XYZ file of C-alpha atoms in Angstrom:
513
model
C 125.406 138.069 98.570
C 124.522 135.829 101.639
C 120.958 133.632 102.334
C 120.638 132.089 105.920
C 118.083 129.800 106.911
C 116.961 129.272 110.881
C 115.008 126.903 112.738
C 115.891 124.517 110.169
C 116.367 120.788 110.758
C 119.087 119.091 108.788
C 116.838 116.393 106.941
C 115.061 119.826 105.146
C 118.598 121.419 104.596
C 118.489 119.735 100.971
C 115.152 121.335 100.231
C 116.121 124.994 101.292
C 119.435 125.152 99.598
C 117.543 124.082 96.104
C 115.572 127.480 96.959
C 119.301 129.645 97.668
C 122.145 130.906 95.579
C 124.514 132.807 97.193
C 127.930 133.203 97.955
C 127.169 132.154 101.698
C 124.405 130.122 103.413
C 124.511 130.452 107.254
C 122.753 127.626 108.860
C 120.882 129.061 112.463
C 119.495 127.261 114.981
C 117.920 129.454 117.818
C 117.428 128.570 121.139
C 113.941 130.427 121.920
C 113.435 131.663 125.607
C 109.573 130.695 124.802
C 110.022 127.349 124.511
C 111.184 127.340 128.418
C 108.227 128.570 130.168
C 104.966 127.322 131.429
C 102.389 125.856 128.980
C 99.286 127.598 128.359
C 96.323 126.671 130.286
C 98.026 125.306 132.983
C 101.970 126.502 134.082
C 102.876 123.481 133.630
C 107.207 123.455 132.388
C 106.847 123.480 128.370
C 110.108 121.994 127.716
C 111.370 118.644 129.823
C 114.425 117.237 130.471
C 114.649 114.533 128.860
C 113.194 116.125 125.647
C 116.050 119.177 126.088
C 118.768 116.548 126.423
C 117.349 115.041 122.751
C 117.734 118.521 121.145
C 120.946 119.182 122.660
C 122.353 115.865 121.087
C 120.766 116.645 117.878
C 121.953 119.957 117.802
C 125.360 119.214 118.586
C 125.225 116.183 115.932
C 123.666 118.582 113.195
C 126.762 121.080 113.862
C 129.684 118.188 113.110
C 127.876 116.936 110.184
C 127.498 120.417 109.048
C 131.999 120.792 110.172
C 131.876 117.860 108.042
C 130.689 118.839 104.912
C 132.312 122.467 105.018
C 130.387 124.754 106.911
C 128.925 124.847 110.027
C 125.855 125.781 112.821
C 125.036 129.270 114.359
C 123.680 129.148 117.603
C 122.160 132.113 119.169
C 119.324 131.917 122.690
C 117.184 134.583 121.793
C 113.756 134.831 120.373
C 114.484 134.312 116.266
C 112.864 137.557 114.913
C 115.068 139.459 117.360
C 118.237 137.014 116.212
C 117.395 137.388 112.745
C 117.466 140.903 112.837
C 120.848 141.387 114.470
C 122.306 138.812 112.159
C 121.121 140.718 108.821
C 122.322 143.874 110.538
C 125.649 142.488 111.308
C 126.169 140.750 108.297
C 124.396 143.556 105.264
C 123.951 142.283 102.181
C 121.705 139.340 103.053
C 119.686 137.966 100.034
C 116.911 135.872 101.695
C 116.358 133.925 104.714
C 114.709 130.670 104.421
C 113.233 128.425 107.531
C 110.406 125.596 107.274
C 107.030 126.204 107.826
C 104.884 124.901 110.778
C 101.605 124.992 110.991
C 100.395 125.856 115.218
C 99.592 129.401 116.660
C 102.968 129.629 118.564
C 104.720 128.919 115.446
C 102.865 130.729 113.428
C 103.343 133.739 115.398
C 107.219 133.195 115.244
C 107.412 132.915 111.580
C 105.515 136.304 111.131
C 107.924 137.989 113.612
C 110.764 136.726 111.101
C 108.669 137.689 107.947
C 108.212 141.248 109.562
C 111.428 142.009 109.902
C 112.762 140.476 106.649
C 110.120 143.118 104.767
C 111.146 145.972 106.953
C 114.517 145.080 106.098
C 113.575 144.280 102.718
C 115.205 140.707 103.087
C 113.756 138.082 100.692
C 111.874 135.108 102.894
C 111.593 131.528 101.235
C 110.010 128.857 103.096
C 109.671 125.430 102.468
C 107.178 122.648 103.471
C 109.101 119.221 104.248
C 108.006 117.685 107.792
C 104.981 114.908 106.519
C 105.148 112.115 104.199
C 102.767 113.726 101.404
C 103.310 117.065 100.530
C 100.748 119.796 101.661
C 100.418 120.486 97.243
C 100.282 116.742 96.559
C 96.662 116.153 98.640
C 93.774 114.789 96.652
C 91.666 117.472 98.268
C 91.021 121.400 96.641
C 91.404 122.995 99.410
C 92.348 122.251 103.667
C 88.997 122.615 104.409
C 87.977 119.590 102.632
C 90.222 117.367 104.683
C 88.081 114.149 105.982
C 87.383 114.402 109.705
C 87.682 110.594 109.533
C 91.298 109.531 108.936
C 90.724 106.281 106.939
C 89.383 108.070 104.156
C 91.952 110.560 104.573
C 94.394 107.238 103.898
C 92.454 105.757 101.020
C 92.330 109.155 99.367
C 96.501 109.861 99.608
C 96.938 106.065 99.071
C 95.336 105.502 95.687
C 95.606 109.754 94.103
C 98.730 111.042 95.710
C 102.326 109.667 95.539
C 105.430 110.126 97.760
C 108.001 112.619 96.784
C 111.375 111.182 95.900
C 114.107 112.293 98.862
C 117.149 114.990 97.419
C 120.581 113.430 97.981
C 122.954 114.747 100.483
C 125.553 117.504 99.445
C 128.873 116.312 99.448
C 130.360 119.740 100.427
C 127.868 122.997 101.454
C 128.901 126.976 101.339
C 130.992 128.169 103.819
C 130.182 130.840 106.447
C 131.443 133.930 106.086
C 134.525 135.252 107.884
C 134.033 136.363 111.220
C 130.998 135.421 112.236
C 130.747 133.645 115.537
C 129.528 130.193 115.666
C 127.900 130.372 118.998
C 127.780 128.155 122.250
C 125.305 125.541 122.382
C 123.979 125.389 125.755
C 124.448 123.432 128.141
C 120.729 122.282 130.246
C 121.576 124.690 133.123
C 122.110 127.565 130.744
C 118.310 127.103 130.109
C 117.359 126.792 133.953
C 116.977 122.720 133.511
C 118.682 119.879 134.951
C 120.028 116.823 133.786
C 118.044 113.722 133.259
C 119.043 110.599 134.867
C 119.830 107.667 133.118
C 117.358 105.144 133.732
C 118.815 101.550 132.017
C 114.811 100.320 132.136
C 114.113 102.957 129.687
C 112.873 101.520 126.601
C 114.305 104.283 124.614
C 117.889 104.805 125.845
C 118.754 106.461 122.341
C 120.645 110.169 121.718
C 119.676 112.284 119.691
C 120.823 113.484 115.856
C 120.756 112.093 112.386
C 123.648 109.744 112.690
C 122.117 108.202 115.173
C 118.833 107.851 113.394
C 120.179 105.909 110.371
C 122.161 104.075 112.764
C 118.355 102.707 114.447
C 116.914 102.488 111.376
C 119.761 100.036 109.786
C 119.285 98.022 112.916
C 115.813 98.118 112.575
C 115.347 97.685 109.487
C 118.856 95.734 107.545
C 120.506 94.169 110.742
C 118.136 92.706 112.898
C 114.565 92.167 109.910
C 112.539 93.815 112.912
C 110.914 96.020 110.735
C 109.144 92.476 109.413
C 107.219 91.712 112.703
C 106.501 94.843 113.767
C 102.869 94.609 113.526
C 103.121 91.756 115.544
C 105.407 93.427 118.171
C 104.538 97.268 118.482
C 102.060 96.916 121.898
C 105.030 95.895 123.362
C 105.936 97.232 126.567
C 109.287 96.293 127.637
C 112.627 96.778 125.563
C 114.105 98.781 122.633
C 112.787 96.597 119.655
C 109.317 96.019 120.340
C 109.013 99.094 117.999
C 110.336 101.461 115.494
C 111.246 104.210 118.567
C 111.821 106.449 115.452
C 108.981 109.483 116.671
C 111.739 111.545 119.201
C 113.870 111.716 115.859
C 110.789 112.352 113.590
C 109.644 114.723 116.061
C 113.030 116.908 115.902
C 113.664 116.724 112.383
C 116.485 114.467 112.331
C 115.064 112.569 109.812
C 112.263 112.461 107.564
C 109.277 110.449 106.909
C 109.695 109.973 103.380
C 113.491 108.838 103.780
C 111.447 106.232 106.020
C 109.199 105.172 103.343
C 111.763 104.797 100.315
C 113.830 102.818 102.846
C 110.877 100.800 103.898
C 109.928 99.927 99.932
C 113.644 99.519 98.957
C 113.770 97.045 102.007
C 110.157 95.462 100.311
C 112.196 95.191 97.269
C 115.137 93.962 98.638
C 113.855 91.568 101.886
C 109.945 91.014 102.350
C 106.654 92.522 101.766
C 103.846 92.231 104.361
C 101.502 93.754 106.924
C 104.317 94.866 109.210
C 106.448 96.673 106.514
C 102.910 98.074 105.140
C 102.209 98.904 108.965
C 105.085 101.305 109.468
C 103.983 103.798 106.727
C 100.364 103.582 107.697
C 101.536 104.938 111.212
C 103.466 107.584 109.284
C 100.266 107.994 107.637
C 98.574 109.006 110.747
C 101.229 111.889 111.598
C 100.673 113.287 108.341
C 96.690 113.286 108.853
C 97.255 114.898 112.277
C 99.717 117.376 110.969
C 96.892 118.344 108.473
C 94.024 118.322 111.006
C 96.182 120.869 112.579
C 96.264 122.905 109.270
C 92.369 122.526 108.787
C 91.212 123.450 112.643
C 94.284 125.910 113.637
C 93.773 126.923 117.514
C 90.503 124.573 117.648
C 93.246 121.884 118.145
C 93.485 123.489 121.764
C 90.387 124.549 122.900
C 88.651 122.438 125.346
C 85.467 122.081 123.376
C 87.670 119.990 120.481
C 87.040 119.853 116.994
C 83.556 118.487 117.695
C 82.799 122.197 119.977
C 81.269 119.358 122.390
C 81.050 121.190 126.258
C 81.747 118.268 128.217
C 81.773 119.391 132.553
C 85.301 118.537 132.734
C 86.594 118.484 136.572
C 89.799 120.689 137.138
C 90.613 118.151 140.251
C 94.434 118.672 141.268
C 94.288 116.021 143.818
C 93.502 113.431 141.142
C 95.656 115.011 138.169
C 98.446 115.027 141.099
C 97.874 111.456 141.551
C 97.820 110.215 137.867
C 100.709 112.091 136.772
C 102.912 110.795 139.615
C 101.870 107.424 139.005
C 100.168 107.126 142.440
C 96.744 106.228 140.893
C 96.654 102.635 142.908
C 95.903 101.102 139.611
C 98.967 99.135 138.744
C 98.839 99.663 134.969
C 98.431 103.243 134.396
C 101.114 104.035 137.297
C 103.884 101.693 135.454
C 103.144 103.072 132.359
C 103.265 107.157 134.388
C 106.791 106.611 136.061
C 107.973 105.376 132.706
C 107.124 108.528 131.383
C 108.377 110.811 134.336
C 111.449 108.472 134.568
C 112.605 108.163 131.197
C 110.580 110.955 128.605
C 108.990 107.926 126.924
C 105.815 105.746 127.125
C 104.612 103.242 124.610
C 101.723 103.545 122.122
C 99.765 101.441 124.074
C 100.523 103.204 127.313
C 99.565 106.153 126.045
C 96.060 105.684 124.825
C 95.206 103.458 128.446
C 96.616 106.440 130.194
C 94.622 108.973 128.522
C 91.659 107.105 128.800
C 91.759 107.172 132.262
C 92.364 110.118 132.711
C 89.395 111.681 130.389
C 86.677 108.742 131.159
C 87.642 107.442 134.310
C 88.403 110.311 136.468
C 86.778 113.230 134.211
C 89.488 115.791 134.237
C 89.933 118.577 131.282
C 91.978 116.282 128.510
C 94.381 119.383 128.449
C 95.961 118.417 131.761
C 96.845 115.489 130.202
C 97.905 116.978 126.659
C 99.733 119.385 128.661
C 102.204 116.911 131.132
C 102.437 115.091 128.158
C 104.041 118.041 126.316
C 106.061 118.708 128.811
C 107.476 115.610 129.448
C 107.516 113.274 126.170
C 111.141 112.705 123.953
C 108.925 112.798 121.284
C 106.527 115.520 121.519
C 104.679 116.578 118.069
C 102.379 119.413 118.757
C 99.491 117.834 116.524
C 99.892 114.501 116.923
C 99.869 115.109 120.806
C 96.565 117.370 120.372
C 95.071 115.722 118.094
C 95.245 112.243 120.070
C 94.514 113.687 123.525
C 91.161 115.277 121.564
C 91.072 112.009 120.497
C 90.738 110.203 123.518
C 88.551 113.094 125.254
C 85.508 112.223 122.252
C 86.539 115.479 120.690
C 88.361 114.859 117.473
C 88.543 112.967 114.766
C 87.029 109.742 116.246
C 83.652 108.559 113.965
C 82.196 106.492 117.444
C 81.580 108.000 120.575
C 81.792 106.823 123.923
C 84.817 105.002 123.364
C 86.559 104.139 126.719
C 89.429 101.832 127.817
C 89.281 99.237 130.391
C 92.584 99.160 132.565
C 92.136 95.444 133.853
C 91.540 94.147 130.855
C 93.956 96.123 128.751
C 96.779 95.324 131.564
C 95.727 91.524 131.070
C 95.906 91.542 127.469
C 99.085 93.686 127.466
C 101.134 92.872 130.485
C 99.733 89.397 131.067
C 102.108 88.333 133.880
C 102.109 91.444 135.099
C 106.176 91.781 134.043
C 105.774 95.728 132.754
C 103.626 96.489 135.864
C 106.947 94.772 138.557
C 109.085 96.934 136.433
C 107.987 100.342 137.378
C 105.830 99.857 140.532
C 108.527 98.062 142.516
C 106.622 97.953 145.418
C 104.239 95.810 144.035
C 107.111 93.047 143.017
C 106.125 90.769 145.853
C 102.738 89.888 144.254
C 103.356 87.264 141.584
C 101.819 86.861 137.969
C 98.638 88.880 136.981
C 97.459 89.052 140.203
C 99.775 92.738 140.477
C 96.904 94.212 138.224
C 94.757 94.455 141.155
C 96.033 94.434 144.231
C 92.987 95.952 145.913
C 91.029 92.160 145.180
C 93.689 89.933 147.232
C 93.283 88.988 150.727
C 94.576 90.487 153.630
C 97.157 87.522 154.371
C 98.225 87.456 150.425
C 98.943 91.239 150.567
C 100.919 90.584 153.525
C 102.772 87.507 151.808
C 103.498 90.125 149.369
C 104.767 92.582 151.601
C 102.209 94.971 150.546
C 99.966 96.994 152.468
C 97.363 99.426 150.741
C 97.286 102.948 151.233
C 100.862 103.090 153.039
C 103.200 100.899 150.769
C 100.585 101.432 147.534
C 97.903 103.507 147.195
C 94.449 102.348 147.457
C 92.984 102.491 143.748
C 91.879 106.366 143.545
C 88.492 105.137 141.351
C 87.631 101.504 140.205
C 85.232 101.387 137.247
C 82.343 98.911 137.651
C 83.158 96.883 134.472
C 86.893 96.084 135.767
C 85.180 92.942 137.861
C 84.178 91.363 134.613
C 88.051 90.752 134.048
C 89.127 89.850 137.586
C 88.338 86.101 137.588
C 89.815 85.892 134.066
C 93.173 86.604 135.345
C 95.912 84.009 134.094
C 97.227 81.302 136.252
C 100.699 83.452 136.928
C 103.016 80.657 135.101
C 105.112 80.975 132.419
C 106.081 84.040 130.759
C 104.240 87.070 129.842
C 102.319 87.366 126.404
C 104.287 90.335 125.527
C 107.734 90.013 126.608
C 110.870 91.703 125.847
C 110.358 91.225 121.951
C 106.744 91.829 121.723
C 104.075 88.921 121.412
C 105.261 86.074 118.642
C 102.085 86.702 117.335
C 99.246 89.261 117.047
C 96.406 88.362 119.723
C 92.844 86.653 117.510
C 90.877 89.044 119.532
C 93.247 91.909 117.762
C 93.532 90.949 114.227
C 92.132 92.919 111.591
C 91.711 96.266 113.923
C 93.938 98.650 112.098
C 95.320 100.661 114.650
C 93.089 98.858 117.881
C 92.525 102.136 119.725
C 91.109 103.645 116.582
C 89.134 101.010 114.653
C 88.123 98.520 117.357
C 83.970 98.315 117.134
C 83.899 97.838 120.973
C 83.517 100.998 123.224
C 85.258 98.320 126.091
C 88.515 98.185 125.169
């Protein structure tokens, strides 16, 4: 007898083979034609790049450690339910198929296709639930539907009446596949009508994809280098590799899990130090988990411009303006650094992210799902619900227990890019204007600009909108001397003004952030 499992990702291959016994297992990774078309509400491409080039490189890594070990991947390009129906065909005398749930429409969708078939075929299906930190059983609540809307008591609950699954060990040696079956191309990015990324060396994640090169981050992150110790200190950072874990892309993919995070993180508790930044990196795992279960709880609601809250809010559909914010040719120095990061690279930090959605929603007005949308489409690290769930978020729409809430870009860019380093990195045009001054270009004088070689609206765009409470920060500006607050490492210590927030976007009692 024979038992394949698709879709799978190799950090959940333990799990599945505890639920198979048979003579073969025949790991399958399909390459679905949906996942290369436009998104839903607006065309936008689904699948980027930079984010293809990731799955490639996992994909490829997944098949040698699978050569490694004794067996190996299948890879077909074809919609799964259609691939796993030829397989069981081809093969006869398959026992089960086994894959990992998800929890979105699209998904959804997908894994009934595969469950059809299996029953028509009368083909055993096991799945298995493996991509959060807490299991789905394992939550202090009697049913999805009592899931908090407010995420810290969705922590306090887990924290103090749910524990943390131990992780299986890796099988030395796994099943072969059977004789004669093809092992399959992986594709190259023109084989799915995309082209290769450049190489940008400012990218502050210039990783590859795949498990090996996972555990190879997290022992520098965590064994070689004691970064994992400061990180609450360093992750707003905005410039270099270690401001941060960076370990969401791989999360994202499944090349590694978040509970082989968190028994890493308390062995290195036992082993190093215990404090707020070790404590830190599971609360942010934390708050994928709660996402991943919002999804659960609200299914399509997650997408639907009214949010979990069913607020109607007159969004503008503006294309001029979403044109301009996605290309990074907003005029406001911040958010168009932290854009043609993104567009340059497939990454953008934390903080980036939330200062770039709130302009986007509260500044210029536009439907949040243009934003959740580009961001889908371009991001390393795309999560379906964690990328919902915070652009819902930042609209006013989700899980967020205070309204109103609503960045401010000068201020933000002083506190985060305080000599204006980040902003001279990715809007070279503006390199000629020295220290903080770069945040706003549009207050210098005419014979500065021109020291500067700048000249708004032909060498930098005039700012597209300029919120009235932005002056309050202009004349608090820092001298330009010395270096900036945040550096390459992060600041050496967290801000006064930003102790004791939790997660600042989420807890911070000002609505003027």
């Amino acid at each position: 007898m024979l038992s394949f499992c698709f879709r799978f990702h190799f950090i959940w291959f333990n799990c599945i083979l505890r639920t198979l016994n048979a003579e073969y297992i025949v790991p399958l990774y399909c390459f679905d034609p949906r996942h290369y078309v436009g998104t839903y509400n607006y065309n936008l491409p689904k699948t980027g790049p930079f984010r293809l080039r990731f799955l490639l490189d996992s994909i490829r890594d997944l098949r040698n450690t699978l050569l490694s070990k004794g067996s190996n991947l299948v890879v077909r390009q074809g919609k799964p339910e259609e691939v796993v129906a030829d397989l069981i065909k081809q093969l006869g005398s398959v026992s089960a198929v086994a894959f990992h749930e998800e929890v979105t429409s699209e998904e959804l969708n997908v894994e009934k296709g595969v469950k059809d078939v299996c029953a028509q075929m009368k083909v055993k299906v096991h799945t298995c639930w493996g991509s959060t930190l807490y299991h789905r059983d394992d939550l202090p609540f009697h049913h999805i539907s009592r899931l908090p809307d407010v995420y810290t008591q969705f922590r306090k609950a887990v924290e103090t009446q749910s524990r943390v699954r131990p992780v299986f060990p890796t099988p030395e040696q796994l099943k072969p596949l059977p004789s004669g079956l093809e092992e399959g191309a992986i594709p190259t990015a023109e084989d799915l009508q995309q082209t290769e990324p450049l190489t940008d060396p400012r990218s502050a994640f210039p990783c590859s994809g795949g498990e090996s090169q996972v555990l190879a981050r997290l022992k520098h992150y965590f064994w070689d280098t004691d970064a994992v110790a400061t990180y609450k200190e360093t992750r707003n950072g905005l410039i270099g590799v270690d401001y941060s874990t960076k370990f969401a892309p791989w999360l994202a993919m499944g090349c590694i899990s978040p509970r082989y995070i968190y028994h890493q993180i308390k062995q290195y508790e036992k082993e190093r130090t215990a404090n707020q930044s070790t404590y830190w990196v599971i609360f942010e795992l934390l708050w994928r988990d709660y996402f991943k279960f919002v999804g659960v709880k609200y299914g399509n609601r997650l997408f639907q411009v009214k949010g979990l809250q069913d607020k109607s809010i007159p969004w503008k559909k503006d294309m001029k303006l979403f044109n301009a914010w996605k290309e990074g040719q907003t005029g406001v120095p911040f958010v168009d650094a932290n854009m043609r990061e993104l567009a340059m690279t497939g990454f953008m930090s934390n903080r980036g992210r939330q200062n770039v959605a709130s302009f986007l929603t509260k500044d210029l007005g536009l439907d949040w799902r243009m934003g959740a949308e580009w961001f889908e489409y371009l991001l390393i690290d795309h999560d379906v619900c964690s990328n919902y769930g915070n652009w819902l978020y930042s609209a006013g729409i989700g899980n967020d227990p205070r309204e109103n809430r609503k960045f401010n870009m000068i201020k933000q860019g002083l506190d985060y890019d305080s000599n204006g380093d980040y902003v001279r990195q990715w809007v070279p045009e503006l390199q000629g204007i020295k220290g903080a001054d770069v945040h706003t270009p549009w207050t210098l004088s005419t014979a500065a600009l021109s020291h500067a070689h700048v000249s708004l609206g032909e060498t930098y765009p005039n700012p597209i909108v300029i919120a009235p409470e932005w002056s309050r920060h202009v004349n608090k500006k820092p001298s330009g001397t010395g270096p900036s607050q945040r550096g390459k490492r992060g600041p050496p210590h967290t801000p006064k003004q930003h102790r004791d927030r939790g997660i600042d976007f989420y807890f911070s009692r000002s609505k003027n952030l």
